[in-house]
Amino acid sequence: MLLVMHAPRIDLFEWLLQNAPNATYNLAFSNIYGLTVEEYQKYTDFTLPKNFDLGSNAQYGAHELKETLSVMYNCTPDNIVTTTGASEANFLVFSSLLSQGDEFIIEQPGYQPMWLTPEMLGARRINWPRKFENKFRVDSETLSSLITEKTKLVVLTNLHNPSGVLTNQQTIKTIAEIAEEGGAYVLVDEIFLDGSYSKKPSCFGIPNVLVTSSATKIYGLGGHHTGWIIAPEGIAAQCQRMKAHTTGASSSISEIMTAHLLKNARDEVIKRFQKHATTNRVVVKKWMTQHKDLLKWVEPDGGIVCFPKYSLNVPSVVLCKHLFEAQKILVNPGAYFNSEGFIRLSFGGDKETLQSGLEALTNGLQDVHRNHHS
Ligand SMILES: Cc1ncc(COP(=O)(O)O)c(C=O)c1O
């Protein structure tokens, strides 16, 4: 049988890309502002040599990056596949581990591509709720009841996108044990983990767990789009083979520049992120406390996104469209994370835009409240 794949629409991306250019208050993206070349050089002291061969290509990843990642994750180069962003990393994991008819279990709310991609590949989604009432924590007990003989993969993000909630190592260990009993692997996307308010180790090393990540969110290197998979050797080999069908080789320059930053200044760049995120989190927290009548939240454990529940009885897409049209505020509808009644609010931008954006958001929400009750 010939399987024809059609790319399903990712509402979240289309919403962001279509509206961001016209937003006055962009409270929607999940990355911090990028590093300038000047900042980069201050952190690394690295410039590309004049005789750098622009034709060079590292099919199996630049050795500088693999070396650096081996230290970061306490693993060997055979555990690593370098990729073009966490997007390709996740794609390679899904396409290597899932076939038509397999089941995968995915946290909900969640990051849309992490179920649309495996569904596109013919796998069947099983939702695993992370409830607001339970502070968006993963519930390992429910997981056991969702596993069947067809389950091949359990998928979660840590920190959780969209809520910013951390799952601790012990819980991931329990999840991995439950998955292993059912013959499934666990994929943990750790793209936001270094944004935790206190430093947390990767969960690679827990048996049966593979992780993906990239330097696009916390480190200000989105333009390089360097990502990676850290997995048991056999799976890494499968993903590496799959990569021949996507990008073949990632950008050497990006990988080398990313490696120098991670090797020489990882902690400092994390501090840069934390300084900014902490300042903005204080602003958001104060605003949340003042507007409990409009929104309630689970305070994130890090990162620059949160997922408050609003008290209006309006679908999230309608609400967000209204906020955009009336106030030029860009926030993401909960529906795009498969959770109605929520918005994802980001606070990675500059403090002034955040402050005036939150004021505009108060007006926008009160406006909808009035119209709804008049
Ligand atoms: C959980 C998660 N994984 C992966 C990505 C994509 O990462 P990258 O920009 O490295 O491709 C994102 C981007 O928002 C994300 O939130």
mmCIF file of C-alpha atoms and ligand atoms in Angstrom:
data_model
loop_
_atom_site.group_PDB
_atom_site.id
_atom_site.type_symbol
_atom_site.label_atom_id
_atom_site.label_comp_id
_atom_site.label_asym_id
_atom_site.label_seq_id
_atom_site.Cartn_x
_atom_site.Cartn_y
_atom_site.Cartn_z
ATOM 1 C CA MET A 1 0.000 0.000 0.000
ATOM 2 C CA LEU A 2 1.329 3.454 -0.867
ATOM 3 C CA LEU A 3 1.209 5.822 2.092
ATOM 4 C CA VAL A 4 0.807 9.453 1.014
ATOM 5 C CA MET A 5 1.663 11.969 3.710
ATOM 6 C CA HIS A 6 0.058 15.369 3.843
ATOM 7 C CA ALA A 7 1.462 17.951 6.219
ATOM 8 C CA PRO A 8 -1.216 18.754 8.786
ATOM 9 C CA ARG A 9 -1.635 22.420 9.609
ATOM 10 C CA ILE A 10 0.103 23.475 12.846
ATOM 11 C CA ASP A 11 -2.286 26.181 14.061
ATOM 12 C CA LEU A 12 0.173 27.496 16.630
ATOM 13 C CA PHE A 13 2.828 28.294 14.018
ATOM 14 C CA GLU A 14 0.394 29.813 11.533
ATOM 15 C CA TRP A 15 -1.131 31.977 14.245
ATOM 16 C CA LEU A 16 2.304 33.212 15.370
ATOM 17 C CA LEU A 17 3.813 33.767 11.964
ATOM 18 C CA GLN A 18 0.771 35.482 10.536
ATOM 19 C CA ASN A 19 0.225 37.884 13.437
ATOM 20 C CA ALA A 20 3.623 38.591 15.000
ATOM 21 C CA PRO A 21 4.643 41.213 12.428
ATOM 22 C CA ASN A 22 1.590 43.348 13.310
ATOM 23 C CA ALA A 23 1.572 42.852 17.068
ATOM 24 C CA THR A 24 2.252 45.840 19.320
ATOM 25 C CA TYR A 25 2.576 43.560 22.354
ATOM 26 C CA ASN A 26 4.110 40.248 21.460
ATOM 27 C CA LEU A 27 3.491 38.018 24.486
ATOM 28 C CA ALA A 28 3.533 34.845 22.432
ATOM 29 C CA PHE A 29 7.026 33.553 21.603
ATOM 30 C CA SER A 30 8.920 31.115 23.790
ATOM 31 C CA ASN A 31 12.514 32.200 23.220
ATOM 32 C CA ILE A 32 14.667 34.909 24.742
ATOM 33 C CA TYR A 33 16.090 37.674 22.511
ATOM 34 C CA GLY A 34 19.144 36.573 20.532
ATOM 35 C CA LEU A 35 22.805 37.118 21.273
ATOM 36 C CA THR A 36 24.561 39.741 19.158
ATOM 37 C CA VAL A 37 27.862 38.822 17.519
ATOM 38 C CA GLU A 38 29.546 41.161 19.977
ATOM 39 C CA GLU A 39 27.997 39.377 22.966
ATOM 40 C CA TYR A 40 28.809 36.008 21.451
ATOM 41 C CA GLN A 41 32.466 36.942 21.077
ATOM 42 C CA LYS A 42 32.634 38.255 24.610
ATOM 43 C CA TYR A 43 31.339 34.946 25.913
ATOM 44 C CA THR A 44 33.468 32.717 23.723
ATOM 45 C CA ASP A 45 36.466 34.603 22.411
ATOM 46 C CA PHE A 46 35.855 32.668 19.223
ATOM 47 C CA THR A 47 35.873 33.905 15.649
ATOM 48 C CA LEU A 48 35.844 31.660 12.618
ATOM 49 C CA PRO A 49 39.375 31.369 11.178
ATOM 50 C CA LYS A 50 39.911 33.134 7.851
ATOM 51 C CA ASN A 51 40.685 29.828 6.149
ATOM 52 C CA PHE A 52 37.540 28.103 7.457
ATOM 53 C CA ASP A 53 36.278 25.852 4.678
ATOM 54 C CA LEU A 54 32.731 26.935 3.904
ATOM 55 C CA GLY A 55 32.281 23.805 1.860
ATOM 56 C CA SER A 56 32.877 21.514 4.823
ATOM 57 C CA ASN A 57 30.052 19.300 5.899
ATOM 58 C CA ALA A 58 29.763 17.120 8.976
ATOM 59 C CA GLN A 59 27.343 14.299 8.195
ATOM 60 C CA TYR A 60 27.701 12.898 11.692
ATOM 61 C CA GLY A 61 27.867 16.229 13.504
ATOM 62 C CA ALA A 62 30.778 18.613 14.088
ATOM 63 C CA HIS A 63 33.191 16.930 16.468
ATOM 64 C CA GLU A 64 33.402 20.138 18.594
ATOM 65 C CA LEU A 65 29.677 19.883 19.295
ATOM 66 C CA LYS A 66 29.662 16.156 19.930
ATOM 67 C CA GLU A 67 32.559 16.543 22.334
ATOM 68 C CA THR A 68 30.823 19.340 24.231
ATOM 69 C CA LEU A 69 27.523 17.473 24.385
ATOM 70 C CA SER A 70 29.314 14.306 25.584
ATOM 71 C CA VAL A 71 30.510 16.276 28.603
ATOM 72 C CA MET A 72 27.154 18.000 29.178
ATOM 73 C CA TYR A 73 25.206 14.741 29.117
ATOM 74 C CA ASN A 74 27.901 12.419 30.445
ATOM 75 C CA CYS A 75 27.547 10.215 27.370
ATOM 76 C CA THR A 76 29.607 9.055 24.393
ATOM 77 C CA PRO A 77 29.500 10.498 20.843
ATOM 78 C CA ASP A 78 27.572 7.354 19.845
ATOM 79 C CA ASN A 79 24.656 8.520 21.975
ATOM 80 C CA ILE A 80 24.401 11.801 20.047
ATOM 81 C CA VAL A 81 22.710 12.840 16.818
ATOM 82 C CA THR A 82 23.031 16.518 15.945
ATOM 83 C CA THR A 83 20.064 18.083 14.196
ATOM 84 C CA THR A 84 18.599 21.249 12.786
ATOM 85 C CA GLY A 85 16.800 22.361 15.926
ATOM 86 C CA ALA A 86 14.746 20.318 18.349
ATOM 87 C CA SER A 87 12.133 20.247 15.582
ATOM 88 C CA GLU A 88 14.236 17.908 13.469
ATOM 89 C CA ALA A 89 15.363 16.039 16.592
ATOM 90 C CA ASN A 90 11.760 15.250 17.514
ATOM 91 C CA PHE A 91 10.894 14.397 13.923
ATOM 92 C CA LEU A 92 13.760 11.900 13.726
ATOM 93 C CA VAL A 93 12.725 10.243 16.990
ATOM 94 C CA PHE A 94 9.089 9.936 15.925
ATOM 95 C CA SER A 95 9.887 8.678 12.450
ATOM 96 C CA SER A 96 12.471 6.197 13.724
ATOM 97 C CA LEU A 97 10.391 4.723 16.538
ATOM 98 C CA LEU A 98 6.801 4.849 15.319
ATOM 99 C CA SER A 99 5.107 2.986 12.496
ATOM 100 C CA GLN A 100 1.575 2.936 11.165
ATOM 101 C CA GLY A 101 -0.777 1.601 13.838
ATOM 102 C CA ASP A 102 1.589 2.082 16.801
ATOM 103 C CA GLU A 103 0.357 4.081 19.759
ATOM 104 C CA PHE A 104 2.108 6.956 21.488
ATOM 105 C CA ILE A 105 1.087 8.592 24.743
ATOM 106 C CA ILE A 106 1.387 12.356 24.884
ATOM 107 C CA GLU A 107 0.884 14.891 27.653
ATOM 108 C CA GLN A 108 -2.057 17.256 27.239
ATOM 109 C CA PRO A 109 -1.949 20.223 27.195
ATOM 110 C CA GLY A 110 1.090 19.958 24.978
ATOM 111 C CA TYR A 111 3.120 21.348 22.110
ATOM 112 C CA GLN A 112 1.177 20.722 18.911
ATOM 113 C CA PRO A 113 3.903 19.316 16.634
ATOM 114 C CA MET A 114 4.561 16.602 19.206
ATOM 115 C CA TRP A 115 1.312 14.895 18.351
ATOM 116 C CA LEU A 116 0.641 16.175 14.838
ATOM 117 C CA THR A 117 3.961 14.805 13.558
ATOM 118 C CA PRO A 118 3.510 11.250 14.868
ATOM 119 C CA GLU A 119 -0.127 11.280 13.761
ATOM 120 C CA MET A 120 1.034 12.303 10.293
ATOM 121 C CA LEU A 121 3.276 9.232 10.354
ATOM 122 C CA GLY A 122 0.238 7.030 10.986
ATOM 123 C CA ALA A 123 0.634 6.502 14.738
ATOM 124 C CA ARG A 124 -2.319 6.724 17.094
ATOM 125 C CA ARG A 125 -2.413 9.384 19.816
ATOM 126 C CA ILE A 126 -3.390 8.569 23.376
ATOM 127 C CA ASN A 127 -3.889 11.669 25.509
ATOM 128 C CA TRP A 128 -2.302 11.843 28.934
ATOM 129 C CA PRO A 129 -3.849 14.701 30.902
ATOM 130 C CA ARG A 130 -1.847 17.121 33.049
ATOM 131 C CA LYS A 131 -4.581 18.865 34.977
ATOM 132 C CA PHE A 132 -4.629 22.507 36.039
ATOM 133 C CA GLU A 133 -6.200 21.392 39.358
ATOM 134 C CA ASN A 134 -3.168 19.152 39.841
ATOM 135 C CA LYS A 135 -0.770 22.013 39.063
ATOM 136 C CA PHE A 136 -0.120 20.513 35.614
ATOM 137 C CA ARG A 137 1.876 17.699 37.215
ATOM 138 C CA VAL A 138 2.249 14.456 35.290
ATOM 139 C CA ASP A 139 0.382 11.638 36.914
ATOM 140 C CA SER A 140 2.283 8.367 36.658
ATOM 141 C CA GLU A 141 -0.697 6.366 37.938
ATOM 142 C CA THR A 142 -2.866 7.314 34.971
ATOM 143 C CA LEU A 143 0.011 6.439 32.677
ATOM 144 C CA SER A 144 -0.153 2.738 33.614
ATOM 145 C CA SER A 145 -3.776 2.561 32.538
ATOM 146 C CA LEU A 146 -3.003 4.091 29.111
ATOM 147 C CA ILE A 147 -0.254 1.687 28.094
ATOM 148 C CA THR A 148 -1.216 -1.119 25.737
ATOM 149 C CA GLU A 149 0.801 -3.657 23.768
ATOM 150 C CA LYS A 150 0.802 -1.156 20.893
ATOM 151 C CA THR A 151 2.409 1.670 22.906
ATOM 152 C CA LYS A 152 5.860 2.482 21.558
ATOM 153 C CA LEU A 153 6.565 5.922 22.985
ATOM 154 C CA VAL A 154 5.583 8.166 25.891
ATOM 155 C CA VAL A 155 6.167 11.847 25.143
ATOM 156 C CA LEU A 156 6.626 14.775 27.492
ATOM 157 C CA THR A 157 8.313 18.155 27.683
ATOM 158 C CA ASN A 158 10.406 19.247 30.663
ATOM 159 C CA LEU A 159 9.917 22.070 31.491
ATOM 160 C CA HIS A 160 6.373 21.597 30.327
ATOM 161 C CA ASN A 161 5.339 23.635 27.296
ATOM 162 C CA PRO A 162 2.902 25.423 27.798
ATOM 163 C CA SER A 163 2.896 25.682 31.631
ATOM 164 C CA GLY A 164 6.610 25.894 32.512
ATOM 165 C CA VAL A 165 6.137 23.254 35.236
ATOM 166 C CA LEU A 166 9.108 21.010 36.064
ATOM 167 C CA THR A 167 8.896 17.220 36.374
ATOM 168 C CA ASN A 168 11.490 15.917 38.805
ATOM 169 C CA GLN A 169 13.953 13.095 38.085
ATOM 170 C CA GLN A 170 12.245 10.646 40.418
ATOM 171 C CA THR A 171 8.929 11.044 38.593
ATOM 172 C CA ILE A 172 10.617 10.571 35.225
ATOM 173 C CA LYS A 173 12.266 7.447 36.587
ATOM 174 C CA THR A 174 8.884 6.087 37.621
ATOM 175 C CA ILE A 175 7.438 6.960 34.210
ATOM 176 C CA ALA A 176 10.368 5.245 32.478
ATOM 177 C CA GLU A 177 9.853 2.095 34.558
ATOM 178 C CA ILE A 178 6.158 1.966 33.701
ATOM 179 C CA ALA A 179 6.951 2.535 30.013
ATOM 180 C CA GLU A 180 9.672 -0.103 29.999
ATOM 181 C CA GLU A 181 7.317 -2.689 31.451
ATOM 182 C CA GLY A 182 5.015 -1.959 28.539
ATOM 183 C CA GLY A 183 7.890 -2.156 26.044
ATOM 184 C CA ALA A 184 7.883 1.577 25.298
ATOM 185 C CA TYR A 185 10.506 4.322 25.345
ATOM 186 C CA VAL A 186 10.125 7.765 26.896
ATOM 187 C CA LEU A 187 10.981 10.901 24.928
ATOM 188 C CA VAL A 188 11.645 13.953 27.074
ATOM 189 C CA ASP A 189 12.008 17.221 25.176
ATOM 190 C CA GLU A 190 14.311 19.271 27.420
ATOM 191 C CA ILE A 191 14.494 22.404 25.305
ATOM 192 C CA PHE A 192 13.421 24.574 28.281
ATOM 193 C CA LEU A 193 15.188 22.650 31.067
ATOM 194 C CA ASP A 194 18.154 25.015 31.389
ATOM 195 C CA GLY A 195 15.593 27.751 31.995
ATOM 196 C CA SER A 196 14.625 26.167 35.358
ATOM 197 C CA TYR A 197 14.929 28.690 38.178
ATOM 198 C CA SER A 198 17.305 26.323 39.936
ATOM 199 C CA LYS A 199 19.686 24.212 37.860
ATOM 200 C CA LYS A 200 18.334 20.767 36.993
ATOM 201 C CA PRO A 201 20.195 17.851 35.417
ATOM 202 C CA SER A 202 19.075 16.209 32.184
ATOM 203 C CA CYS A 203 17.215 12.950 32.615
ATOM 204 C CA PHE A 204 19.365 11.210 30.018
ATOM 205 C CA GLY A 205 20.907 8.227 31.751
ATOM 206 C CA ILE A 206 17.632 7.003 33.205
ATOM 207 C CA PRO A 207 17.141 3.652 31.435
ATOM 208 C CA ASN A 208 14.689 3.771 28.550
ATOM 209 C CA VAL A 209 14.757 7.574 28.252
ATOM 210 C CA LEU A 210 15.880 9.616 25.287
ATOM 211 C CA VAL A 211 16.069 13.368 25.269
ATOM 212 C CA THR A 212 15.948 16.098 22.657
ATOM 213 C CA SER A 213 16.947 19.718 22.972
ATOM 214 C CA SER A 214 18.451 22.692 21.148
ATOM 215 C CA ALA A 215 20.171 26.020 21.682
ATOM 216 C CA THR A 216 17.263 28.027 20.261
ATOM 217 C CA LYS A 217 15.341 29.007 23.401
ATOM 218 C CA ILE A 218 17.487 29.679 26.436
ATOM 219 C CA TYR A 219 20.819 30.530 24.813
ATOM 220 C CA GLY A 220 19.729 33.134 22.282
ATOM 221 C CA LEU A 221 21.036 31.137 19.309
ATOM 222 C CA GLY A 222 17.743 30.604 17.472
ATOM 223 C CA GLY A 223 19.300 31.660 14.164
ATOM 224 C CA HIS A 224 21.798 28.814 14.262
ATOM 225 C CA HIS A 225 19.015 26.348 14.850
ATOM 226 C CA THR A 226 21.324 23.715 16.310
ATOM 227 C CA GLY A 227 19.644 20.842 18.114
ATOM 228 C CA TRP A 228 20.372 17.283 19.234
ATOM 229 C CA ILE A 229 19.105 13.893 20.278
ATOM 230 C CA ILE A 230 20.746 12.069 23.185
ATOM 231 C CA ALA A 231 19.668 8.434 23.118
ATOM 232 C CA PRO A 232 20.776 4.875 23.793
ATOM 233 C CA GLU A 233 23.230 3.885 21.042
ATOM 234 C CA GLY A 234 20.879 1.702 19.011
ATOM 235 C CA ILE A 235 18.219 4.394 18.839
ATOM 236 C CA ALA A 236 20.757 7.108 18.093
ATOM 237 C CA ALA A 237 21.967 4.972 15.164
ATOM 238 C CA GLN A 238 18.412 4.602 13.858
ATOM 239 C CA CYS A 239 17.824 8.363 14.117
ATOM 240 C CA GLN A 240 21.148 9.087 12.416
ATOM 241 C CA ARG A 241 20.124 6.850 9.540
ATOM 242 C CA MET A 242 16.756 8.589 9.332
ATOM 243 C CA LYS A 243 18.522 11.942 9.149
ATOM 244 C CA ALA A 244 19.782 10.976 5.694
ATOM 245 C CA HIS A 245 16.146 11.394 4.627
ATOM 246 C CA THR A 246 15.732 14.884 6.090
ATOM 247 C CA THR A 247 18.691 17.263 6.201
ATOM 248 C CA GLY A 248 21.542 14.773 5.734
ATOM 249 C CA ALA A 249 23.991 17.057 7.484
ATOM 250 C CA SER A 250 23.272 20.117 9.631
ATOM 251 C CA SER A 251 25.147 23.407 9.300
ATOM 252 C CA SER A 252 28.776 22.992 10.400
ATOM 253 C CA ILE A 253 29.193 26.682 11.202
ATOM 254 C CA SER A 254 26.135 26.653 13.426
ATOM 255 C CA GLU A 255 27.274 23.543 15.236
ATOM 256 C CA ILE A 256 30.802 24.834 15.792
ATOM 257 C CA MET A 257 29.629 28.239 17.042
ATOM 258 C CA THR A 258 27.064 26.598 19.316
ATOM 259 C CA ALA A 259 29.721 24.235 20.683
ATOM 260 C CA HIS A 260 32.024 27.117 21.596
ATOM 261 C CA LEU A 261 29.258 28.888 23.477
ATOM 262 C CA LEU A 262 28.159 25.796 25.381
ATOM 263 C CA LYS A 263 31.715 24.804 26.195
ATOM 264 C CA ASN A 264 32.994 28.191 27.344
ATOM 265 C CA ALA A 265 29.998 30.048 28.668
ATOM 266 C CA ARG A 266 27.003 27.804 29.245
ATOM 267 C CA ASP A 267 26.528 28.888 32.860
ATOM 268 C CA GLU A 268 26.998 32.554 32.027
ATOM 269 C CA VAL A 269 24.470 32.474 29.199
ATOM 270 C CA ILE A 270 22.034 30.694 31.488
ATOM 271 C CA LYS A 271 22.609 33.524 33.988
ATOM 272 C CA ARG A 272 21.813 36.052 31.236
ATOM 273 C CA PHE A 273 18.574 34.187 30.632
ATOM 274 C CA GLN A 274 17.726 33.934 34.333
ATOM 275 C CA LYS A 275 18.343 37.594 35.002
ATOM 276 C CA HIS A 276 15.919 38.564 32.291
ATOM 277 C CA ALA A 277 13.355 35.862 33.082
ATOM 278 C CA THR A 278 13.366 36.632 36.816
ATOM 279 C CA THR A 279 12.816 40.362 36.276
ATOM 280 C CA ASN A 280 9.889 39.641 33.986
ATOM 281 C CA ARG A 281 8.453 36.887 36.157
ATOM 282 C CA VAL A 282 8.150 39.371 39.025
ATOM 283 C CA VAL A 283 6.116 41.644 36.743
ATOM 284 C CA VAL A 284 3.851 38.779 35.633
ATOM 285 C CA LYS A 285 3.399 37.489 39.181
ATOM 286 C CA LYS A 286 2.356 40.895 40.470
ATOM 287 C CA TRP A 287 -0.082 41.260 37.586
ATOM 288 C CA MET A 288 -1.539 37.787 38.193
ATOM 289 C CA THR A 289 -2.044 38.585 41.883
ATOM 290 C CA GLN A 290 -3.878 41.795 41.007
ATOM 291 C CA HIS A 291 -6.195 40.135 38.492
ATOM 292 C CA LYS A 292 -7.302 36.920 40.133
ATOM 293 C CA ASP A 293 -10.847 37.723 39.065
ATOM 294 C CA LEU A 294 -9.767 37.437 35.408
ATOM 295 C CA LEU A 295 -7.125 34.702 35.476
ATOM 296 C CA LYS A 296 -5.658 32.028 37.698
ATOM 297 C CA TRP A 297 -2.284 30.438 37.127
ATOM 298 C CA VAL A 298 0.086 27.731 38.138
ATOM 299 C CA GLU A 299 3.334 29.526 38.730
ATOM 300 C CA PRO A 300 6.007 28.101 36.403
ATOM 301 C CA ASP A 301 9.221 26.517 37.708
ATOM 302 C CA GLY A 302 11.251 28.322 35.089
ATOM 303 C CA GLY A 303 11.320 29.456 31.493
ATOM 304 C CA ILE A 304 9.370 32.345 30.065
ATOM 305 C CA VAL A 305 5.922 30.921 29.419
ATOM 306 C CA CYS A 306 2.921 30.218 31.607
ATOM 307 C CA PHE A 307 -0.553 28.887 30.955
ATOM 308 C CA PRO A 308 -3.207 30.773 32.927
ATOM 309 C CA LYS A 309 -6.856 29.788 33.010
ATOM 310 C CA TYR A 310 -9.222 32.662 32.301
ATOM 311 C CA SER A 311 -12.598 33.113 33.905
ATOM 312 C CA LEU A 312 -14.490 34.182 30.766
ATOM 313 C CA ASN A 313 -16.806 31.773 29.065
ATOM 314 C CA VAL A 314 -15.394 32.373 25.577
ATOM 315 C CA PRO A 315 -13.466 29.965 23.346
ATOM 316 C CA SER A 316 -9.735 30.701 23.469
ATOM 317 C CA VAL A 317 -9.365 31.313 19.718
ATOM 318 C CA VAL A 318 -12.224 33.844 19.782
ATOM 319 C CA LEU A 319 -10.709 35.544 22.815
ATOM 320 C CA CYS A 320 -7.187 35.723 21.346
ATOM 321 C CA LYS A 321 -8.468 36.999 17.995
ATOM 322 C CA HIS A 322 -10.376 39.710 19.816
ATOM 323 C CA LEU A 323 -7.342 40.677 21.910
ATOM 324 C CA PHE A 324 -5.283 40.892 18.753
ATOM 325 C CA GLU A 325 -7.778 42.869 16.724
ATOM 326 C CA ALA A 326 -8.775 45.284 19.481
ATOM 327 C CA GLN A 327 -5.453 45.772 21.282
ATOM 328 C CA LYS A 328 -2.762 44.269 19.029
ATOM 329 C CA ILE A 329 -1.828 41.897 21.860
ATOM 330 C CA LEU A 330 -0.496 38.558 20.674
ATOM 331 C CA VAL A 331 -1.007 35.650 23.086
ATOM 332 C CA ASN A 332 -1.628 32.014 22.145
ATOM 333 C CA PRO A 333 -5.013 30.308 22.404
ATOM 334 C CA GLY A 334 -5.123 27.338 24.767
ATOM 335 C CA ALA A 335 -6.920 25.425 22.010
ATOM 336 C CA TYR A 336 -3.614 25.266 20.105
ATOM 337 C CA PHE A 337 -2.215 23.318 23.071
ATOM 338 C CA ASN A 338 -5.380 21.241 23.153
ATOM 339 C CA SER A 339 -6.798 22.922 26.272
ATOM 340 C CA GLU A 340 -9.801 25.177 26.094
ATOM 341 C CA GLY A 341 -10.203 28.018 28.607
ATOM 342 C CA PHE A 342 -6.497 28.881 28.785
ATOM 343 C CA ILE A 343 -4.028 31.207 27.111
ATOM 344 C CA ARG A 344 -0.277 30.755 26.831
ATOM 345 C CA LEU A 345 1.364 33.937 27.958
ATOM 346 C CA SER A 346 5.065 34.516 27.275
ATOM 347 C CA PHE A 347 7.325 36.925 29.091
ATOM 348 C CA GLY A 348 10.620 36.657 27.216
ATOM 349 C CA GLY A 349 10.504 40.109 25.609
ATOM 350 C CA ASP A 350 11.630 43.428 27.051
ATOM 351 C CA LYS A 351 10.200 44.545 30.392
ATOM 352 C CA GLU A 352 8.546 47.719 29.089
ATOM 353 C CA THR A 353 6.623 45.879 26.358
ATOM 354 C CA LEU A 354 5.616 43.280 28.922
ATOM 355 C CA GLN A 355 4.337 45.897 31.365
ATOM 356 C CA SER A 356 2.349 47.852 28.805
ATOM 357 C CA GLY A 357 1.233 44.593 27.175
ATOM 358 C CA LEU A 358 -0.173 43.337 30.477
ATOM 359 C CA GLU A 359 -2.025 46.636 30.979
ATOM 360 C CA ALA A 360 -3.501 46.292 27.513
ATOM 361 C CA LEU A 361 -4.365 42.678 28.316
ATOM 362 C CA THR A 362 -6.254 43.761 31.443
ATOM 363 C CA ASN A 363 -8.277 46.216 29.346
ATOM 364 C CA GLY A 364 -8.871 43.628 26.640
ATOM 365 C CA LEU A 365 -10.074 40.959 29.078
ATOM 366 C CA GLN A 366 -12.297 43.411 30.974
ATOM 367 C CA ASP A 367 -13.727 44.550 27.680
ATOM 368 C CA VAL A 368 -14.674 41.012 26.687
ATOM 369 C CA HIS A 369 -16.092 40.452 30.181
ATOM 370 C CA ARG A 370 -18.330 43.552 29.874
ATOM 371 C CA ASN A 371 -19.510 42.701 26.357
ATOM 372 C CA HIS A 372 -20.258 39.211 27.447
ATOM 373 C CA HIS A 373 -22.363 40.289 30.391
ATOM 374 C CA SER A 374 -24.195 43.251 28.845
HETATM 375 C C1 LIG B 1 8.765 21.830 23.357
HETATM 376 C C2 LIG B 1 9.409 22.332 22.107
HETATM 377 N N1 LIG B 1 10.157 21.500 21.368
HETATM 378 C C3 LIG B 1 10.742 21.906 20.226
HETATM 379 C C4 LIG B 1 10.596 23.194 19.770
HETATM 380 C C5 LIG B 1 11.254 23.596 18.490
HETATM 381 O O1 LIG B 1 12.584 23.828 18.743
HETATM 382 P P1 LIG B 1 13.648 24.350 17.694
HETATM 383 O O2 LIG B 1 13.465 25.831 17.581
HETATM 384 O O3 LIG B 1 14.962 24.030 18.305
HETATM 385 O O4 LIG B 1 13.419 23.652 16.422
HETATM 386 C C6 LIG B 1 9.838 24.094 20.499
HETATM 387 C C7 LIG B 1 9.648 25.465 20.030
HETATM 388 O O5 LIG B 1 8.838 26.221 20.525
HETATM 389 C C8 LIG B 1 9.224 23.657 21.699
HETATM 390 O O6 LIG B 1 8.479 24.485 22.435
#
